[in-house]
């Protein structure tokens, strides 16, 4: 199911302001949930620097799609015509081997964007496949319209380049972790990255992904992940309750970076 944002923005009835753009509040088509979701899209760094007219242009050409769990949003090699932001739910970026084995490249939750870098590649095609990991709502934006706006706004273009540079450095660090560090290192870094900033603990980490998804993301087998979780739990570094991982002390967790081979 897809709903055009343009149709939701224009109406002769009562209106309300949401972060610089007008939304209809007089029909049953618009819910508080919709308004909140679109406000989150407006606050995203890809749009925060746009002028109101530019924002209206890109939103008028955009859509919000409802995707069921397991639904493929696009396949690797498919022409890249849109980029996306997860509004609700979870999207996995995946690669498939010739044998059909799945490798999760990235796990994206609400507020995360994907496929935006591909729009700058001539004759671009998606380098990975995107799959809804659960029932999700995803906003998609046309590359052509966004690039047109960047041509008209050098400041916005520079901000976009800065964002892509940061993403590139993040990917380089991730490759280093995956190729040079042990499986225990990779899991410890994932857990530590999800702790509240500047807090030594105790703190809870709510895992939205399944263990199989986390194992794929960290390039290990599920049984290896289970073994490491048990070892960390036995050492007192974590306490596991289903998908909730309690970390009593950040320092105690990070100590395993030195202890792991």
PDB file of C-alpha atoms in Angstrom:
ATOM      1  CA  UNK A   1       0.000   0.000   0.000  1.00  0.00           C
ATOM      2  CA  UNK A   2       1.394   3.433  -0.935  1.00  0.00           C
ATOM      3  CA  UNK A   3       0.053   6.891  -0.167  1.00  0.00           C
ATOM      4  CA  UNK A   4       1.317  10.017  -1.919  1.00  0.00           C
ATOM      5  CA  UNK A   5       2.453  12.703   0.458  1.00  0.00           C
ATOM      6  CA  UNK A   6       1.239  15.341  -1.983  1.00  0.00           C
ATOM      7  CA  UNK A   7      -2.349  14.175  -1.603  1.00  0.00           C
ATOM      8  CA  UNK A   8      -2.035  14.412   2.170  1.00  0.00           C
ATOM      9  CA  UNK A   9      -0.603  17.928   2.018  1.00  0.00           C
ATOM     10  CA  UNK A  10      -3.347  19.594  -0.005  1.00  0.00           C
ATOM     11  CA  UNK A  11      -6.874  20.118   1.244  1.00  0.00           C
ATOM     12  CA  UNK A  12      -9.332  23.002   1.567  1.00  0.00           C
ATOM     13  CA  UNK A  13     -10.309  22.170   5.143  1.00  0.00           C
ATOM     14  CA  UNK A  14      -8.604  22.919   8.428  1.00  0.00           C
ATOM     15  CA  UNK A  15      -4.823  22.778   8.402  1.00  0.00           C
ATOM     16  CA  UNK A  16      -2.013  22.432  10.841  1.00  0.00           C
ATOM     17  CA  UNK A  17       1.664  23.343  10.697  1.00  0.00           C
ATOM     18  CA  UNK A  18       4.301  20.647  11.143  1.00  0.00           C
ATOM     19  CA  UNK A  19       7.913  21.815  10.969  1.00  0.00           C
ATOM     20  CA  UNK A  20       7.357  24.290   8.148  1.00  0.00           C
ATOM     21  CA  UNK A  21       4.895  22.436   5.966  1.00  0.00           C
ATOM     22  CA  UNK A  22       1.118  22.304   5.954  1.00  0.00           C
ATOM     23  CA  UNK A  23      -0.850  19.186   6.729  1.00  0.00           C
ATOM     24  CA  UNK A  24      -4.574  18.626   6.522  1.00  0.00           C
ATOM     25  CA  UNK A  25      -6.266  17.962   9.877  1.00  0.00           C
ATOM     26  CA  UNK A  26      -9.861  17.804   8.661  1.00  0.00           C
ATOM     27  CA  UNK A  27     -10.045  14.385   7.044  1.00  0.00           C
ATOM     28  CA  UNK A  28      -9.773  10.865   8.340  1.00  0.00           C
ATOM     29  CA  UNK A  29      -6.862  10.229   5.966  1.00  0.00           C
ATOM     30  CA  UNK A  30      -4.456  12.046   8.265  1.00  0.00           C
ATOM     31  CA  UNK A  31      -3.652  10.669  11.697  1.00  0.00           C
ATOM     32  CA  UNK A  32      -1.494  11.972  14.497  1.00  0.00           C
ATOM     33  CA  UNK A  33       0.832   9.074  13.758  1.00  0.00           C
ATOM     34  CA  UNK A  34       1.221  10.243  10.145  1.00  0.00           C
ATOM     35  CA  UNK A  35       1.977  13.794  11.226  1.00  0.00           C
ATOM     36  CA  UNK A  36       4.580  12.625  13.733  1.00  0.00           C
ATOM     37  CA  UNK A  37       6.211  10.335  11.158  1.00  0.00           C
ATOM     38  CA  UNK A  38       6.455  13.067   8.548  1.00  0.00           C
ATOM     39  CA  UNK A  39       7.807  15.513  11.112  1.00  0.00           C
ATOM     40  CA  UNK A  40      10.603  12.998  11.716  1.00  0.00           C
ATOM     41  CA  UNK A  41      11.334  12.885   7.994  1.00  0.00           C
ATOM     42  CA  UNK A  42      11.443  16.687   7.919  1.00  0.00           C
ATOM     43  CA  UNK A  43      14.004  16.721  10.735  1.00  0.00           C
ATOM     44  CA  UNK A  44      16.269  14.238   8.914  1.00  0.00           C
ATOM     45  CA  UNK A  45      19.626  15.712   7.941  1.00  0.00           C
ATOM     46  CA  UNK A  46      18.901  15.140   4.240  1.00  0.00           C
ATOM     47  CA  UNK A  47      16.006  17.605   4.475  1.00  0.00           C
ATOM     48  CA  UNK A  48      16.774  19.839   7.463  1.00  0.00           C
ATOM     49  CA  UNK A  49      18.689  22.289   5.265  1.00  0.00           C
ATOM     50  CA  UNK A  50      16.052  22.578   2.541  1.00  0.00           C
ATOM     51  CA  UNK A  51      14.052  25.748   2.121  1.00  0.00           C
ATOM     52  CA  UNK A  52      10.259  25.382   2.503  1.00  0.00           C
ATOM     53  CA  UNK A  53       9.685  25.554  -1.300  1.00  0.00           C
ATOM     54  CA  UNK A  54      12.359  22.912  -1.936  1.00  0.00           C
ATOM     55  CA  UNK A  55      10.943  20.704   0.808  1.00  0.00           C
ATOM     56  CA  UNK A  56       7.442  20.970  -0.664  1.00  0.00           C
ATOM     57  CA  UNK A  57       8.809  19.945  -4.046  1.00  0.00           C
ATOM     58  CA  UNK A  58      10.515  16.794  -2.856  1.00  0.00           C
ATOM     59  CA  UNK A  59       7.631  15.784  -0.587  1.00  0.00           C
ATOM     60  CA  UNK A  60       5.090  16.308  -3.368  1.00  0.00           C
ATOM     61  CA  UNK A  61       6.924  13.723  -5.473  1.00  0.00           C
ATOM     62  CA  UNK A  62       7.420  11.251  -2.612  1.00  0.00           C
ATOM     63  CA  UNK A  63       5.492   8.347  -1.141  1.00  0.00           C
ATOM     64  CA  UNK A  64       5.108   6.458   2.119  1.00  0.00           C
ATOM     65  CA  UNK A  65       4.880   2.710   1.579  1.00  0.00           C
ATOM     66  CA  UNK A  66       3.600   0.035   3.949  1.00  0.00           C
ATOM     67  CA  UNK A  67       5.782  -3.067   3.628  1.00  0.00           C
ATOM     68  CA  UNK A  68       5.074  -6.495   5.098  1.00  0.00           C
ATOM     69  CA  UNK A  69       7.760  -8.560   6.801  1.00  0.00           C
ATOM     70  CA  UNK A  70       9.907 -10.221   4.156  1.00  0.00           C
ATOM     71  CA  UNK A  71       8.864  -7.854   1.378  1.00  0.00           C
ATOM     72  CA  UNK A  72      11.676  -6.900  -1.011  1.00  0.00           C
ATOM     73  CA  UNK A  73      11.889  -3.135  -1.535  1.00  0.00           C
ATOM     74  CA  UNK A  74      14.449  -3.425  -4.306  1.00  0.00           C
ATOM     75  CA  UNK A  75      16.902  -6.021  -5.601  1.00  0.00           C
ATOM     76  CA  UNK A  76      20.615  -5.695  -6.214  1.00  0.00           C
ATOM     77  CA  UNK A  77      21.215  -4.551  -9.793  1.00  0.00           C
ATOM     78  CA  UNK A  78      17.829  -2.866 -10.144  1.00  0.00           C
ATOM     79  CA  UNK A  79      18.020   0.704 -11.519  1.00  0.00           C
ATOM     80  CA  UNK A  80      18.259   3.133  -8.597  1.00  0.00           C
ATOM     81  CA  UNK A  81      15.471   5.674  -8.917  1.00  0.00           C
ATOM     82  CA  UNK A  82      14.714   6.397  -5.242  1.00  0.00           C
ATOM     83  CA  UNK A  83      16.336   6.716  -1.854  1.00  0.00           C
ATOM     84  CA  UNK A  84      14.557   5.824   1.370  1.00  0.00           C
ATOM     85  CA  UNK A  85      14.042   6.614   5.056  1.00  0.00           C
ATOM     86  CA  UNK A  86      12.655   4.080   7.522  1.00  0.00           C
ATOM     87  CA  UNK A  87       9.643   5.641   9.267  1.00  0.00           C
ATOM     88  CA  UNK A  88       8.611   2.597  11.303  1.00  0.00           C
ATOM     89  CA  UNK A  89       9.921  -0.945  11.573  1.00  0.00           C
ATOM     90  CA  UNK A  90      13.215  -2.321  10.278  1.00  0.00           C
ATOM     91  CA  UNK A  91      14.897  -2.775   6.900  1.00  0.00           C
ATOM     92  CA  UNK A  92      17.855  -5.053   6.236  1.00  0.00           C
ATOM     93  CA  UNK A  93      20.324  -4.407   3.430  1.00  0.00           C
ATOM     94  CA  UNK A  94      21.491  -7.807   2.220  1.00  0.00           C
ATOM     95  CA  UNK A  95      23.690  -9.601  -0.265  1.00  0.00           C
ATOM     96  CA  UNK A  96      23.095 -13.149  -1.481  1.00  0.00           C
ATOM     97  CA  UNK A  97      25.762 -15.672  -2.429  1.00  0.00           C
ATOM     98  CA  UNK A  98      25.403 -17.936  -5.458  1.00  0.00           C
ATOM     99  CA  UNK A  99      24.346 -20.650  -3.034  1.00  0.00           C
ATOM    100  CA  UNK A 100      21.542 -18.426  -1.770  1.00  0.00           C
ATOM    101  CA  UNK A 101      23.123 -17.639   1.588  1.00  0.00           C
ATOM    102  CA  UNK A 102      22.167 -14.250   3.008  1.00  0.00           C
ATOM    103  CA  UNK A 103      24.707 -11.745   4.311  1.00  0.00           C
ATOM    104  CA  UNK A 104      23.230  -8.742   6.132  1.00  0.00           C
ATOM    105  CA  UNK A 105      25.226  -5.639   5.260  1.00  0.00           C
ATOM    106  CA  UNK A 106      23.277  -3.223   7.432  1.00  0.00           C
ATOM    107  CA  UNK A 107      20.288  -3.178   9.779  1.00  0.00           C
ATOM    108  CA  UNK A 108      18.249   0.023   9.661  1.00  0.00           C
ATOM    109  CA  UNK A 109      15.630   1.252  12.112  1.00  0.00           C
ATOM    110  CA  UNK A 110      13.393   4.332  12.245  1.00  0.00           C
ATOM    111  CA  UNK A 111      15.094   7.517  11.089  1.00  0.00           C
ATOM    112  CA  UNK A 112      17.806   5.760   9.090  1.00  0.00           C
ATOM    113  CA  UNK A 113      18.211   6.537   5.391  1.00  0.00           C
ATOM    114  CA  UNK A 114      19.573   4.246   2.712  1.00  0.00           C
ATOM    115  CA  UNK A 115      20.426   4.230  -1.013  1.00  0.00           C
ATOM    116  CA  UNK A 116      21.016   8.000  -1.018  1.00  0.00           C
ATOM    117  CA  UNK A 117      24.638   7.694  -2.187  1.00  0.00           C
ATOM    118  CA  UNK A 118      23.674   5.655  -5.234  1.00  0.00           C
ATOM    119  CA  UNK A 119      21.831   8.583  -6.811  1.00  0.00           C
ATOM    120  CA  UNK A 120      25.152  10.280  -7.645  1.00  0.00           C
ATOM    121  CA  UNK A 121      26.424   7.364  -9.717  1.00  0.00           C
ATOM    122  CA  UNK A 122      25.810   7.637 -13.439  1.00  0.00           C
ATOM    123  CA  UNK A 123      23.762   4.697 -14.710  1.00  0.00           C
ATOM    124  CA  UNK A 124      23.372   3.751 -11.080  1.00  0.00           C
ATOM    125  CA  UNK A 125      22.013   0.460  -9.814  1.00  0.00           C
ATOM    126  CA  UNK A 126      21.387  -0.661  -6.261  1.00  0.00           C
ATOM    127  CA  UNK A 127      24.504  -2.512  -4.997  1.00  0.00           C
ATOM    128  CA  UNK A 128      22.523  -4.521  -2.417  1.00  0.00           C
ATOM    129  CA  UNK A 129      18.966  -5.728  -1.883  1.00  0.00           C
ATOM    130  CA  UNK A 130      16.657  -4.151   0.697  1.00  0.00           C
ATOM    131  CA  UNK A 131      14.170  -6.297   2.630  1.00  0.00           C
ATOM    132  CA  UNK A 132      11.629  -5.310   5.282  1.00  0.00           C
ATOM    133  CA  UNK A 133      12.561  -7.345   8.358  1.00  0.00           C
ATOM    134  CA  UNK A 134       9.146  -6.698   9.936  1.00  0.00           C
ATOM    135  CA  UNK A 135       5.963  -4.841   9.048  1.00  0.00           C
ATOM    136  CA  UNK A 136       7.324  -1.393   8.277  1.00  0.00           C
ATOM    137  CA  UNK A 137       6.543   2.038   6.874  1.00  0.00           C
ATOM    138  CA  UNK A 138       9.142   3.456   4.514  1.00  0.00           C
ATOM    139  CA  UNK A 139       9.285   6.886   2.895  1.00  0.00           C
ATOM    140  CA  UNK A 140      10.812   6.931  -0.584  1.00  0.00           C
ATOM    141  CA  UNK A 141      12.044   9.964  -2.451  1.00  0.00           C
ATOM    142  CA  UNK A 142      12.799  10.392  -6.169  1.00  0.00           C
ATOM    143  CA  UNK A 143      16.476  10.826  -6.972  1.00  0.00           C
ATOM    144  CA  UNK A 144      15.797  13.082  -9.948  1.00  0.00           C
ATOM    145  CA  UNK A 145      13.894  15.685  -7.924  1.00  0.00           C
ATOM    146  CA  UNK A 146      16.403  15.724  -5.080  1.00  0.00           C
ATOM    147  CA  UNK A 147      19.390  16.103  -7.434  1.00  0.00           C
ATOM    148  CA  UNK A 148      17.594  18.980  -9.162  1.00  0.00           C
ATOM    149  CA  UNK A 149      17.257  20.712  -5.791  1.00  0.00           C
ATOM    150  CA  UNK A 150      20.944  20.140  -4.993  1.00  0.00           C
ATOM    151  CA  UNK A 151      21.889  21.838  -8.265  1.00  0.00           C
ATOM    152  CA  UNK A 152      19.914  24.884  -7.158  1.00  0.00           C
ATOM    153  CA  UNK A 153      21.341  24.951  -3.599  1.00  0.00           C
ATOM    154  CA  UNK A 154      25.145  24.675  -3.235  1.00  0.00           C
ATOM    155  CA  UNK A 155      24.902  24.859   0.579  1.00  0.00           C
ATOM    156  CA  UNK A 156      22.572  21.860   0.686  1.00  0.00           C
ATOM    157  CA  UNK A 157      24.857  20.032  -1.734  1.00  0.00           C
ATOM    158  CA  UNK A 158      27.885  20.615   0.520  1.00  0.00           C
ATOM    159  CA  UNK A 159      25.995  19.340   3.562  1.00  0.00           C
ATOM    160  CA  UNK A 160      25.048  16.225   1.609  1.00  0.00           C
ATOM    161  CA  UNK A 161      28.680  15.631   0.624  1.00  0.00           C
ATOM    162  CA  UNK A 162      29.703  15.957   4.271  1.00  0.00           C
ATOM    163  CA  UNK A 163      27.110  13.357   5.251  1.00  0.00           C
ATOM    164  CA  UNK A 164      28.288  10.935   2.565  1.00  0.00           C
ATOM    165  CA  UNK A 165      31.911  11.410   3.658  1.00  0.00           C
ATOM    166  CA  UNK A 166      30.965  10.513   7.231  1.00  0.00           C
ATOM    167  CA  UNK A 167      29.125   7.419   6.007  1.00  0.00           C
ATOM    168  CA  UNK A 168      32.185   6.406   3.980  1.00  0.00           C
ATOM    169  CA  UNK A 169      34.479   6.679   7.005  1.00  0.00           C
ATOM    170  CA  UNK A 170      31.971   4.673   9.067  1.00  0.00           C
ATOM    171  CA  UNK A 171      31.975   1.921   6.453  1.00  0.00           C
ATOM    172  CA  UNK A 172      35.778   1.843   6.394  1.00  0.00           C
ATOM    173  CA  UNK A 173      35.848   1.423  10.173  1.00  0.00           C
ATOM    174  CA  UNK A 174      33.245  -1.339   9.951  1.00  0.00           C
ATOM    175  CA  UNK A 175      35.347  -3.179   7.349  1.00  0.00           C
ATOM    176  CA  UNK A 176      38.363  -2.892   9.639  1.00  0.00           C
ATOM    177  CA  UNK A 177      36.380  -4.325  12.556  1.00  0.00           C
ATOM    178  CA  UNK A 178      34.995  -7.190  10.470  1.00  0.00           C
ATOM    179  CA  UNK A 179      38.323  -8.175   8.929  1.00  0.00           C
ATOM    180  CA  UNK A 180      40.854  -7.436  11.658  1.00  0.00           C
ATOM    181  CA  UNK A 181      39.007  -8.108  14.914  1.00  0.00           C
ATOM    182  CA  UNK A 182      37.783 -11.269  16.595  1.00  0.00           C
ATOM    183  CA  UNK A 183      34.134 -12.260  16.830  1.00  0.00           C
ATOM    184  CA  UNK A 184      34.090 -11.255  20.506  1.00  0.00           C
ATOM    185  CA  UNK A 185      35.494  -7.831  19.637  1.00  0.00           C
ATOM    186  CA  UNK A 186      32.760  -7.287  17.065  1.00  0.00           C
ATOM    187  CA  UNK A 187      29.945  -8.180  19.453  1.00  0.00           C
ATOM    188  CA  UNK A 188      31.386  -6.082  22.288  1.00  0.00           C
ATOM    189  CA  UNK A 189      31.653  -3.070  19.994  1.00  0.00           C
ATOM    190  CA  UNK A 190      28.062  -3.517  18.834  1.00  0.00           C
ATOM    191  CA  UNK A 191      26.762  -3.628  22.401  1.00  0.00           C
ATOM    192  CA  UNK A 192      28.947  -0.740  23.566  1.00  0.00           C
ATOM    193  CA  UNK A 193      27.804   1.439  20.656  1.00  0.00           C
ATOM    194  CA  UNK A 194      24.194   1.029  21.788  1.00  0.00           C
ATOM    195  CA  UNK A 195      24.793   2.083  25.383  1.00  0.00           C
ATOM    196  CA  UNK A 196      23.722   5.592  26.425  1.00  0.00           C
ATOM    197  CA  UNK A 197      26.573   8.077  25.788  1.00  0.00           C
ATOM    198  CA  UNK A 198      28.753   9.005  28.750  1.00  0.00           C
ATOM    199  CA  UNK A 199      27.200   6.339  30.962  1.00  0.00           C
ATOM    200  CA  UNK A 200      29.222   3.617  32.633  1.00  0.00           C
ATOM    201  CA  UNK A 201      26.110   1.616  33.514  1.00  0.00           C
ATOM    202  CA  UNK A 202      24.168  -0.217  34.452  1.00  0.00           C
ATOM    203  CA  UNK A 203      22.138   0.099  31.259  1.00  0.00           C
ATOM    204  CA  UNK A 204      19.899  -2.061  29.091  1.00  0.00           C
ATOM    205  CA  UNK A 205      20.406  -2.654  25.376  1.00  0.00           C
ATOM    206  CA  UNK A 206      17.174  -3.571  23.590  1.00  0.00           C
ATOM    207  CA  UNK A 207      18.008  -5.707  20.546  1.00  0.00           C
ATOM    208  CA  UNK A 208      15.477  -5.127  17.777  1.00  0.00           C
ATOM    209  CA  UNK A 209      17.119  -7.734  15.544  1.00  0.00           C
ATOM    210  CA  UNK A 210      16.988 -11.489  15.882  1.00  0.00           C
ATOM    211  CA  UNK A 211      20.153 -13.355  16.841  1.00  0.00           C
ATOM    212  CA  UNK A 212      20.400 -14.678  13.307  1.00  0.00           C
ATOM    213  CA  UNK A 213      20.312 -11.124  11.930  1.00  0.00           C
ATOM    214  CA  UNK A 214      22.946  -9.924  14.390  1.00  0.00           C
ATOM    215  CA  UNK A 215      25.176 -12.898  13.579  1.00  0.00           C
ATOM    216  CA  UNK A 216      24.903 -12.178   9.852  1.00  0.00           C
ATOM    217  CA  UNK A 217      25.632  -8.493  10.404  1.00  0.00           C
ATOM    218  CA  UNK A 218      28.747  -9.368  12.422  1.00  0.00           C
ATOM    219  CA  UNK A 219      29.914 -12.039   9.930  1.00  0.00           C
ATOM    220  CA  UNK A 220      29.624 -14.971  12.309  1.00  0.00           C
ATOM    221  CA  UNK A 221      27.454 -18.045  12.654  1.00  0.00           C
ATOM    222  CA  UNK A 222      24.465 -17.942  15.050  1.00  0.00           C
ATOM    223  CA  UNK A 223      26.034 -20.642  17.209  1.00  0.00           C
ATOM    224  CA  UNK A 224      29.202 -18.520  17.506  1.00  0.00           C
ATOM    225  CA  UNK A 225      27.102 -15.570  18.642  1.00  0.00           C
ATOM    226  CA  UNK A 226      25.345 -17.726  21.242  1.00  0.00           C
ATOM    227  CA  UNK A 227      28.675 -19.007  22.518  1.00  0.00           C
ATOM    228  CA  UNK A 228      30.089 -15.485  22.921  1.00  0.00           C
ATOM    229  CA  UNK A 229      26.926 -14.258  24.663  1.00  0.00           C
ATOM    230  CA  UNK A 230      27.243 -17.137  27.140  1.00  0.00           C
ATOM    231  CA  UNK A 231      30.915 -16.355  27.734  1.00  0.00           C
ATOM    232  CA  UNK A 232      30.220 -12.664  28.334  1.00  0.00           C
ATOM    233  CA  UNK A 233      27.335 -13.578  30.617  1.00  0.00           C
ATOM    234  CA  UNK A 234      29.446 -16.072  32.607  1.00  0.00           C
ATOM    235  CA  UNK A 235      32.092 -13.382  33.106  1.00  0.00           C
ATOM    236  CA  UNK A 236      29.538 -10.919  34.443  1.00  0.00           C
ATOM    237  CA  UNK A 237      30.003  -8.458  31.584  1.00  0.00           C
ATOM    238  CA  UNK A 238      26.349  -8.801  30.522  1.00  0.00           C
ATOM    239  CA  UNK A 239      23.057 -10.294  31.667  1.00  0.00           C
ATOM    240  CA  UNK A 240      20.831 -11.601  28.871  1.00  0.00           C
ATOM    241  CA  UNK A 241      17.040 -11.613  29.120  1.00  0.00           C
ATOM    242  CA  UNK A 242      15.755 -12.553  25.664  1.00  0.00           C
ATOM    243  CA  UNK A 243      16.372  -9.516  23.440  1.00  0.00           C
ATOM    244  CA  UNK A 244      17.308  -7.308  26.379  1.00  0.00           C
ATOM    245  CA  UNK A 245      21.001  -7.281  27.246  1.00  0.00           C
ATOM    246  CA  UNK A 246      21.850  -5.621  30.567  1.00  0.00           C
ATOM    247  CA  UNK A 247      25.344  -4.172  30.816  1.00  0.00           C
ATOM    248  CA  UNK A 248      26.288  -3.652  34.495  1.00  0.00           C
ATOM    249  CA  UNK A 249      29.453  -1.727  33.610  1.00  0.00           C
ATOM    250  CA  UNK A 250      30.737  -0.280  30.333  1.00  0.00           C
ATOM    251  CA  UNK A 251      34.318  -0.602  31.584  1.00  0.00           C
ATOM    252  CA  UNK A 252      33.828  -4.287  32.417  1.00  0.00           C
ATOM    253  CA  UNK A 253      32.367  -4.908  28.940  1.00  0.00           C
ATOM    254  CA  UNK A 254      35.188  -3.044  27.188  1.00  0.00           C
ATOM    255  CA  UNK A 255      37.759  -5.009  29.168  1.00  0.00           C
ATOM    256  CA  UNK A 256      36.947  -7.927  26.891  1.00  0.00           C
ATOM    257  CA  UNK A 257      38.494  -6.002  23.967  1.00  0.00           C
ATOM    258  CA  UNK A 258      41.869  -6.540  25.612  1.00  0.00           C
ATOM    259  CA  UNK A 259      41.114 -10.066  26.810  1.00  0.00           C
ATOM    260  CA  UNK A 260      39.715 -11.380  23.474  1.00  0.00           C
ATOM    261  CA  UNK A 261      42.142 -12.925  21.052  1.00  0.00           C
TER     262      UNK A 261
END
